[in-house]
Amino acid sequence: MDLLALIMQIYVFVLAIFVGFELITKVPPTLHTPLMSGSNAISGITIVGALIVAGEGQNMLSTILGLLALIFATINVVGGYLVTDRMLKMFKKK
Amino acid sequence: MQIVSYIIYLLASVLFIFGIKKLGSPKTARQGNMLSSIGMFLAVVITLFDHMIITYEWIIIGLIVGALIGSTMALKVQMTGMPQMVGLLNGFGGGASALVALGEYFKVDNPAFEINIIITVVLSVLIGAVTFTGSMIAFGKLQGIVTGKVVKYPLQNPINILLFLATLVAGVFLVIDQTHSELLIGIVAVALVLGVLLVLPIGGADMPVAISLLNSYSGIAASMTGFVINNNMLIIAGALVGASGIILTLIMCRGMNRSLMNVVLGGWESAGSSGPAAGDGTQKPHKSIDSEELAMLFDAASSCIIVPGYGMAVAQAQHAIRDLANVLESKGVKVSFAIHPVAGRMPGHMNVLLAEAQVSYDKLFALEDINDDFPNTDIVLVIGANDVVNPAARHDKSSPIFGMPILNVDYSKTVIVNKRSMNVGYAGIDNELFYLDNTLMYFGDAKGAVTKLVNELKEL
C-alpha cells in the first residue's frame, strides 16, 4: 500500500513539473527576478508542514525543530510575497 | 474536516498555478502574485484547523517572529540587493523543509515509518540542508562577506562526490534500520558542509546560475517534504518552483554558453582578476571622448541603445541613466535598452533596477529581440557591461568566452563604452571592442559620468 501511495505522489510530482515548465517558459526575461522571488515564496509552502510539527506537541525536540522551521518558512513566505509585490509595483509602461 | 482541507489545498494549488501564469505579462504580474499569496493564506489558515495541532503557543510565536523578520527584510532591502535577498529566502525555504522532515522523524521515540516516508525524510533533509548553507554562502558572496572569487581547494570534486555518496549510504542504512537517529544527524552535518563546499568555488559573476539552482533546490526540498507529510499541495507547489529554478538555471547557462557542470565546478581559471589584461603588457591604442563632445554626438543622433551591466548596479547609476534617456527622448532620440540574460547578479536583475528608476518596461529588450537593431543604430552606450559585448565571443576560438551569445554592439555606427579604466572584465580577458575604430571610451564612474553627460546635453 505504501508503495502505491508513493507512486501516486510521484504522479502528482511529475505532472506538476510539466505544468511548471509550460508556465515558466512563458514568463518574459524582464520579470525573471520577480518570478524568482515569487516562486521562492511559493516554496515556503513547507510552512504547512512546519505548522503541524510545531503544533503537535509531541516532544521538546520535535517542537523546537518545528518552531525553527515555522520561523524560517514564515520569513520565506512573508518576505517573498512582499518583496515581489514591491518589485512588480515598479514595472510600469509609460 | 479532512475533506474540506483537501479541497482548500487543491484550491491553493490552482491559485499558485494561476499566479505563475499571470507572471507571463508585466500587466497582470502583480495580480498573479496576489493570487498566489491568497493561495498561501488559505493553505495556512486551513492547516491551523488540522486535528493534529493541539497547541498554538509555539505557532503564534513562530508566525509573529517570522512575519516580523520577513516583512522587515522585504521592505528594507534595496533593489540592488535583490540577489542577496533572494539568496537568503532560498536558504530559509530549504532550511525549513529540512527542519520539518527532521521534526517528523524525531516526534516518535521508536521510528517505524513506511518506506516511502523514511526515504523522503532523508531526501528532504539532504536537499534542504545543502540549500540552506549553500544559500548562506551565496548570500555572503553577493554581500561581500565571503570572497566573490573562484575558490579552488585541493581534491575539490572527489571530496564533494565522496561526501554526497556518504550521505546516500547513511540514508540507505537509515532506511534499513530506522532507529539509528545518529545516521540522520550525520546526514544533516555532511549536507551542511556539502552546501558550503558546493557554492564556495562559484565565482561572483556566476551567481545568477547559483541563485537559480538553489531556487530550484528549495522547491524540490519543499516537494520532498510534501512526500513526507503526504500532502499533494506541497508536492505540486514545490515541483513548480523546482521547474522554475531549473529553467532559469538553463537560461543563465545558455547566456554564458557554458554547461551547468562547468559553472558548478568552478568557472574559468582566470576569473575574478581585475588587474590589467595579462599578455604582452603593451596597451593597444584606444580613442576616448569627453562629456562635452559626447553630448554633441548624442545631440546629432536619432537612435540610441543603452547596454547596462553589473557595473551600473554597483555605481547605482540607474537613476542617472533614466535622466539620460529622458533628456535624449526630449531631443527626439529614440532610446531602447538591451539586456543580456546574464547582466547583473541574478536573472532579470537589470530590469528590476531600471523599473525602479521608472524606465518603462517596453523599452527593455532581451538579446534576441534587439540584436538585429544594432546595425541601424547611431549610438550604443555600454555602461558597466564588458564580457557580454566582447566581439571575441563570435570569432576568437582561443577566447574563454568563445561561443557565448553577445550583444552585437560593434555593428552600430558608434559605440561609447563607459568604464572607470581600461581594466578587464570578470572573465579576466581583454575586450577587443575597446580598440575598434567605431568605439570611443568615455572614462569615469558610471553615475558621475552619466550625470555630467546629462548636464552637458541640457545645456545644448
XYZ file of C-alpha atoms in Angstrom:
554
model
C 0.000 0.000 0.000
C 2.756 2.425 0.911
C 4.405 1.818 -2.438
C 1.160 2.581 -4.228
C 0.848 5.810 -2.262
C 4.388 6.711 -3.237
C 3.650 6.126 -6.908
C 0.550 8.297 -6.732
C 2.674 11.049 -5.190
C 5.239 10.676 -7.958
C 2.399 11.041 -10.498
C 1.477 14.377 -8.983
C 5.120 15.455 -8.789
C 5.887 14.639 -12.425
C 2.725 16.257 -13.775
C 3.323 19.386 -11.703
C 6.852 19.657 -13.114
C 5.402 19.606 -16.622
C 2.905 22.313 -15.694
C 5.774 24.312 -14.207
C 7.863 24.038 -17.373
C 4.929 25.129 -19.529
C 4.129 28.120 -17.335
C 7.623 29.348 -16.675
C 8.901 29.264 -20.241
C 6.209 31.868 -20.964
C 7.473 34.332 -18.360
C 9.381 37.130 -20.145
C 13.027 37.756 -19.113
C 12.102 41.189 -17.816
C 10.143 39.518 -14.997
C 12.707 36.874 -14.092
C 13.695 38.462 -10.789
C 10.099 38.778 -9.506
C 9.444 35.271 -10.848
C 12.274 34.031 -8.724
C 11.238 35.813 -5.538
C 7.581 34.969 -6.131
C 8.233 31.291 -6.759
C 10.506 31.428 -3.749
C 7.568 32.492 -1.638
C 5.606 29.537 -3.044
C 8.361 27.171 -1.933
C 7.609 28.465 1.553
C 4.539 26.192 1.336
C 6.568 23.935 3.579
C 5.082 26.238 6.257
C 2.130 23.804 6.283
C 4.417 21.029 7.496
C 6.060 23.403 9.963
C 2.709 24.379 11.490
C 1.828 20.756 12.123
C 5.197 19.802 13.603
C 5.267 22.918 15.798
C 1.699 22.382 16.997
C 1.571 18.637 17.517
C 3.182 18.916 20.941
C 4.878 15.532 20.559
C 8.159 16.142 22.374
C 10.510 19.012 23.093
C 12.988 18.243 20.303
C 10.461 17.988 17.532
C 8.579 21.045 18.789
C 11.796 23.093 18.709
C 12.568 21.825 15.212
C 9.019 22.687 14.175
C 9.237 26.174 15.684
C 12.504 26.873 13.855
C 11.021 25.515 10.647
C 7.974 27.716 11.143
C 10.089 30.851 11.632
C 12.166 30.077 8.533
C 9.139 29.258 6.399
C 7.237 32.349 7.556
C 10.205 34.573 6.679
C 10.240 32.868 3.291
C 6.524 33.331 2.669
C 6.011 36.843 4.048
C 9.338 38.206 2.784
C 8.936 36.563 -0.613
C 5.443 37.824 -1.369
C 6.058 41.331 -0.034
C 9.299 41.883 -1.896
C 7.776 40.507 -5.101
C 4.865 42.889 -4.781
C 7.268 45.759 -4.151
C 9.106 44.929 -7.363
C 6.049 44.330 -9.527
C 4.575 47.656 -8.439
C 7.520 49.334 -10.163
C 7.014 47.732 -13.568
C 5.135 50.434 -15.416
C 4.592 51.312 -19.032
C 4.604 54.962 -19.927
C -12.986 18.376 8.060
C -10.268 16.395 6.356
C -12.233 16.642 3.100
C -12.597 20.403 3.454
C -8.882 20.866 3.987
C -8.070 18.698 0.969
C -10.365 20.830 -1.177
C -8.769 24.018 0.133
C -5.324 22.577 -0.602
C -6.434 21.858 -4.144
C -7.736 25.401 -4.456
C -4.401 26.748 -3.177
C -2.512 24.651 -5.742
C -4.693 26.075 -8.509
C -4.081 29.610 -7.226
C -0.310 29.015 -7.308
C -0.564 27.849 -10.914
C -2.713 30.822 -11.946
C -0.400 33.136 -10.048
C 2.615 31.976 -12.034
C 0.612 32.054 -15.260
C -0.204 35.706 -14.682
C 3.510 36.434 -14.275
C 3.619 35.955 -18.055
C 2.995 39.654 -18.580
C 4.003 42.743 -16.573
C 0.388 43.920 -16.798
C -1.047 41.010 -14.840
C 2.016 40.040 -12.807
C 1.092 41.900 -9.648
C -2.363 40.363 -9.655
C -0.726 36.948 -10.130
C 1.455 37.410 -7.088
C -1.637 38.413 -5.164
C -3.499 35.237 -6.229
C -0.540 33.135 -5.232
C -0.378 34.786 -1.801
C -4.112 34.205 -1.295
C -3.475 30.532 -2.018
C -0.762 30.513 0.627
C -3.006 32.295 3.131
C -5.833 29.788 2.612
C -3.398 26.889 2.985
C -2.056 28.264 6.264
C -5.497 29.026 7.705
C -6.980 25.624 6.924
C -3.886 23.926 8.353
C -4.416 25.755 11.637
C -7.682 23.806 11.967
C -5.886 20.490 11.424
C -6.856 17.977 14.095
C -3.206 17.107 14.667
C -2.478 20.559 16.022
C -3.170 20.656 19.740
C -1.114 23.603 20.959
C -0.968 27.057 19.444
C 1.520 28.919 21.616
C 4.595 27.984 19.557
C 2.711 28.513 16.339
C 1.767 32.058 17.305
C 5.352 32.834 18.336
C 6.762 31.343 15.130
C 4.338 33.167 12.872
C 4.902 36.523 14.578
C 8.697 36.254 14.662
C 8.875 35.035 11.057
C 6.447 37.653 9.767
C 8.326 40.455 11.517
C 11.702 39.366 10.132
C 10.318 38.643 6.671
C 8.417 41.899 6.284
C 11.323 43.962 7.615
C 13.659 42.335 5.120
C 11.222 42.787 2.244
C 10.529 46.457 2.951
C 14.108 47.461 3.774
C 16.049 45.733 1.004
C 17.395 47.903 -1.801
C 16.735 46.802 -5.354
C 20.482 46.429 -5.934
C 20.480 43.974 -3.023
C 17.753 41.780 -4.509
C 20.104 38.871 -5.355
C 21.175 38.701 -1.700
C 17.577 38.823 -0.554
C 16.508 36.009 -2.862
C 19.621 34.073 -1.825
C 18.598 34.342 1.836
C 14.986 33.411 1.110
C 16.116 30.315 -0.814
C 18.144 29.334 2.235
C 15.263 29.805 4.662
C 12.936 27.804 2.421
C 15.399 24.934 2.123
C 16.211 25.075 5.833
C 12.522 24.981 6.758
C 11.946 21.879 4.626
C 14.880 20.083 6.218
C 13.679 21.040 9.714
C 10.130 19.809 9.047
C 11.464 16.447 7.908
C 13.713 16.256 10.984
C 10.806 17.178 13.228
C 8.672 14.465 11.649
C 11.404 11.908 12.280
C 12.098 12.891 15.890
C 8.485 13.127 17.013
C 8.344 9.435 17.816
C 10.720 7.520 20.090
C 10.767 4.361 18.036
C 10.559 5.398 14.414
C 8.842 2.851 12.198
C 7.845 4.866 9.177
C 6.638 3.402 5.941
C 9.477 3.086 3.471
C 8.315 5.947 1.220
C 8.221 8.282 4.217
C 11.676 7.499 5.520
C 13.225 7.756 2.044
C 11.737 11.177 1.502
C 12.738 12.259 5.029
C 16.350 11.573 4.017
C 15.971 13.386 0.672
C 14.210 16.353 2.214
C 16.861 16.708 4.920
C 19.698 16.296 2.415
C 18.418 18.764 -0.204
C 17.117 21.210 2.386
C 20.387 21.341 4.338
C 22.511 21.748 1.186
C 20.191 24.558 0.070
C 20.463 26.231 3.461
C 24.238 26.513 3.767
C 24.725 26.883 0.009
C 22.378 29.863 0.013
C 24.110 31.391 3.024
C 27.449 31.219 1.182
C 25.834 32.677 -1.951
C 24.425 35.470 0.204
C 27.860 36.026 1.737
C 29.493 36.201 -1.672
C 26.944 38.686 -3.003
C 27.150 40.776 0.149
C 30.945 40.765 0.055
C 31.298 38.893 3.367
C 32.670 35.807 1.600
C 35.110 36.264 -1.279
C 33.393 36.591 -4.635
C 36.343 34.950 -6.321
C 36.502 31.409 -7.613
C 37.755 29.410 -4.619
C 39.674 26.294 -5.507
C 40.608 23.742 -2.885
C 42.534 20.510 -3.336
C 40.585 17.415 -4.418
C 37.503 19.601 -4.778
C 35.413 17.232 -6.868
C 36.491 13.924 -5.300
C 35.728 15.335 -1.831
C 32.267 16.525 -2.851
C 31.393 13.285 -4.612
C 32.621 11.306 -1.607
C 30.563 13.390 0.820
C 27.485 13.042 -1.364
C 27.919 9.259 -1.578
C 28.425 9.145 2.195
C 25.038 10.781 2.761
C 23.409 8.320 0.374
C 24.996 5.307 2.102
C 23.943 6.653 5.505
C 20.472 7.170 4.046
C 20.259 3.568 2.881
C 21.313 2.311 6.323
C 18.738 4.549 7.961
C 16.022 3.162 5.722
C 17.086 -0.371 6.691
C 17.206 0.398 10.414
C 15.235 3.491 11.222
C 16.155 3.634 14.896
C 19.695 4.880 14.158
C 18.962 8.566 14.573
C 22.700 9.301 14.624
C 22.728 8.438 10.916
C 20.207 11.185 10.188
C 22.182 13.669 12.280
C 25.261 12.652 10.325
C 23.418 13.271 7.060
C 22.439 16.741 8.271
C 26.033 17.570 9.245
C 27.547 16.333 5.980
C 24.845 18.032 3.903
C 25.509 21.342 5.662
C 29.224 21.044 4.861
C 28.429 19.979 1.302
C 26.326 23.113 0.746
C 29.313 25.279 1.700
C 31.757 23.313 -0.442
C 29.484 23.331 -3.493
C 28.891 27.077 -3.617
C 32.314 28.291 -2.426
C 34.046 27.594 -5.773
C 31.447 29.546 -7.777
C 32.656 32.999 -8.792
C 30.671 36.184 -8.103
C 29.664 36.694 -11.715
C 28.366 33.123 -11.936
C 25.940 33.878 -9.109
C 22.926 34.091 -11.465
C 23.390 30.367 -12.064
C 24.000 29.522 -8.408
C 20.979 31.501 -7.193
C 18.720 29.936 -9.829
C 19.926 26.465 -8.971
C 19.442 26.990 -5.233
C 15.960 28.324 -6.017
C 15.230 25.057 -7.738
C 16.619 23.054 -4.795
C 14.427 24.934 -2.326
C 11.408 23.935 -4.416
C 12.437 20.299 -4.655
C 13.066 20.233 -0.893
C 9.524 21.523 -0.339
C 8.221 18.858 -2.697
C 10.068 16.140 -0.756
C 8.516 17.460 2.446
C 5.160 17.033 0.709
C 6.026 13.350 0.205
C 6.936 13.099 3.911
C 3.732 14.604 5.271
C 1.697 13.139 2.394
C 0.377 16.424 1.112
C -0.126 16.853 -2.639
C -0.262 20.625 -2.411
C 3.333 20.719 -1.174
C 4.382 18.322 -3.896
C 2.757 20.498 -6.575
C 3.982 23.853 -5.237
C 7.498 22.521 -4.730
C 7.590 20.994 -8.207
C 6.507 24.307 -9.779
C 9.367 26.098 -8.036
C 11.791 23.306 -8.846
C 10.896 23.580 -12.532
C 11.146 27.365 -12.430
C 14.623 27.277 -10.905
C 15.851 24.710 -13.419
C 14.559 26.712 -16.389
C 16.210 29.891 -15.140
C 19.429 27.967 -14.478
C 19.478 26.685 -18.042
C 18.717 30.152 -19.454
C 21.645 31.544 -17.472
C 23.975 28.779 -18.638
C 22.932 29.320 -22.242
C 23.561 33.040 -21.761
C 27.166 32.212 -20.954
C 27.493 29.303 -23.381
C 28.623 27.083 -20.542
C 27.403 23.801 -19.235
C 25.900 23.596 -15.787
C 28.775 21.310 -14.789
C 31.325 23.896 -15.870
C 29.722 26.593 -13.707
C 29.150 24.356 -10.707
C 32.696 23.052 -10.784
C 34.194 26.486 -10.502
C 34.284 28.512 -13.679
C 37.159 29.988 -15.538
C 40.649 29.674 -14.162
C 41.342 33.337 -14.692
C 38.040 34.545 -13.360
C 37.923 37.056 -10.566
C 41.012 39.013 -11.550
C 40.563 42.697 -12.069
C 44.039 43.844 -12.974
C 45.065 44.949 -16.424
C 44.990 42.339 -19.157
C 47.762 39.835 -18.981
C 49.887 39.305 -22.052
C 52.373 41.493 -23.817
C 51.860 44.313 -21.351
C 51.673 46.970 -24.031
C 48.459 48.916 -24.285
C 46.785 48.890 -27.647
C 45.629 52.298 -28.868
C 42.107 53.314 -27.999
C 40.161 56.530 -28.556
C 38.475 58.406 -25.774
C 35.925 61.188 -25.642
C 34.921 63.766 -23.039
C 31.430 64.681 -21.895
C 31.140 67.837 -23.999
C 31.988 66.132 -27.297
C 29.834 63.184 -26.348
C 26.848 65.452 -25.715
C 27.228 66.891 -29.202
C 27.450 63.403 -30.647
C 24.245 62.386 -28.880
C 22.546 65.604 -29.946
C 23.119 64.701 -33.591
C 21.949 61.093 -33.205
C 18.489 59.789 -33.989
C 18.665 56.412 -32.252
C 20.467 55.096 -29.197
C 20.665 51.747 -27.424
C 21.868 51.631 -23.831
C 23.530 48.405 -22.662
C 23.641 48.209 -18.857
C 25.713 45.691 -16.906
C 26.502 44.875 -13.302
C 28.752 47.956 -13.165
C 25.624 50.084 -13.426
C 24.211 48.443 -10.305
C 27.491 48.815 -8.405
C 27.679 52.521 -9.277
C 23.924 52.998 -8.553
C 23.771 54.732 -11.918
C 20.256 53.599 -12.924
C 18.584 56.893 -11.995
C 21.194 58.916 -13.869
C 20.631 56.647 -16.862
C 16.890 57.229 -16.652
C 17.584 61.001 -16.738
C 19.792 60.467 -19.771
C 17.080 58.507 -21.552
C 14.535 61.231 -20.762
C 16.709 64.084 -21.983
C 17.578 62.171 -25.149
C 13.919 61.467 -25.844
C 13.070 65.121 -25.337
C 15.585 65.805 -28.111
C 13.878 63.326 -30.390
C 16.374 60.479 -29.990
C 14.840 57.008 -29.911
C 16.148 55.218 -26.804
C 15.996 51.497 -26.059
C 17.777 49.257 -23.584
C 19.466 45.975 -24.486
C 19.664 43.496 -21.629
C 21.875 40.462 -21.811
C 20.494 37.386 -19.992
C 23.427 37.284 -17.571
C 23.741 41.022 -16.951
C 23.754 41.524 -13.199
C 23.847 39.021 -10.382
C 20.534 37.260 -10.902
C 18.109 36.681 -13.776
C 16.280 39.897 -14.631
C 18.340 41.989 -12.193
C 18.868 44.903 -14.627
C 15.170 45.039 -15.477
C 14.222 45.480 -11.827
C 16.808 48.221 -11.315
C 15.603 50.099 -14.399
C 11.973 49.587 -13.406
C 12.809 51.101 -10.033
C 14.311 54.081 -11.859
C 10.956 54.367 -13.668
C 12.159 53.270 -17.068
C 9.147 51.948 -18.968
C 9.412 48.182 -19.361
C 8.501 48.277 -23.048
C 11.868 49.973 -23.670
C 13.791 46.994 -22.277
C 14.692 44.356 -24.833
C 16.168 40.899 -24.491
C 19.188 39.881 -26.548
C 17.324 38.026 -29.284
C 14.806 40.860 -29.687
C 17.304 43.649 -30.191
C 20.429 42.139 -31.700
C 19.283 42.848 -35.261
C 18.755 46.533 -34.464
C 22.383 47.417 -33.782
C 23.414 47.999 -37.450
C 20.687 50.668 -37.760
C 21.597 52.391 -34.503
C 23.595 55.622 -34.325
C 24.992 55.316 -30.821
C 25.294 52.436 -28.407
C 26.177 53.338 -24.837
C 27.729 50.485 -22.861
C 27.594 51.093 -19.109
C 29.194 48.674 -16.711
C 28.985 45.754 -19.131
C 32.064 44.113 -20.567
C 32.211 40.443 -21.483
C 28.650 40.410 -22.846
C 29.668 42.866 -25.572
C 33.069 41.369 -26.443
C 33.150 40.535 -30.182
C 35.814 37.886 -29.470
C 32.939 35.623 -28.413
C 31.909 35.474 -32.070
C 35.210 34.645 -33.764
C 38.144 34.062 -31.392
C 38.232 30.327 -30.728
C 41.003 30.772 -28.142
C 38.895 33.116 -26.035
C 37.334 31.632 -22.886
C 34.053 33.289 -23.811
C 34.030 31.973 -27.394
C 30.508 30.935 -28.371
C 28.779 32.984 -25.709
C 25.841 34.882 -27.201
C 26.731 38.571 -27.124
C 25.047 41.857 -27.886
C 26.439 42.904 -31.277
C 27.085 46.487 -30.224
C 30.107 46.749 -32.558
C 27.771 46.612 -35.581
C 26.341 50.019 -34.702
C 27.722 53.273 -36.100
C 29.336 54.449 -32.854
C 29.921 52.607 -29.599
C 30.522 54.577 -26.426
C 31.964 52.495 -23.598
C 31.779 53.954 -20.130
C 34.356 52.417 -17.785
C 36.460 53.622 -14.948
C 39.687 52.435 -16.588
C 40.957 50.013 -19.206
C 40.839 47.086 -16.760
C 39.479 43.735 -17.900
C 36.074 42.244 -17.095
C 35.380 39.378 -14.783
C 36.402 36.760 -17.306
C 39.878 38.255 -16.995
C 40.181 38.805 -20.715
C 40.784 41.937 -22.703
C 37.871 43.279 -24.724
C 38.696 43.987 -28.356
C 35.606 46.176 -28.573
C 37.556 48.939 -26.818
C 40.085 49.176 -29.659
C 37.702 49.201 -32.617
C 37.598 52.210 -34.936
C 33.981 52.973 -34.114
C 34.480 52.714 -30.331
C 35.031 55.714 -28.097
C 35.944 55.256 -24.443
C 34.177 57.568 -22.003
C 36.070 57.191 -18.744
C 34.634 57.802 -15.298
C 32.427 56.373 -12.579
C 29.129 55.429 -14.247
C 26.910 57.625 -12.098
C 29.125 60.687 -12.232
C 29.928 60.308 -15.915
C 26.312 59.911 -16.971
C 25.164 62.815 -14.792
C 27.830 65.001 -16.390
C 26.659 63.947 -19.830
C 23.047 64.744 -18.944
C 24.044 68.234 -17.769
C 26.006 68.870 -20.967
C 23.035 67.713 -23.038
C 20.684 70.022 -21.174
C 22.936 72.995 -21.945
C 22.925 72.329 -25.672
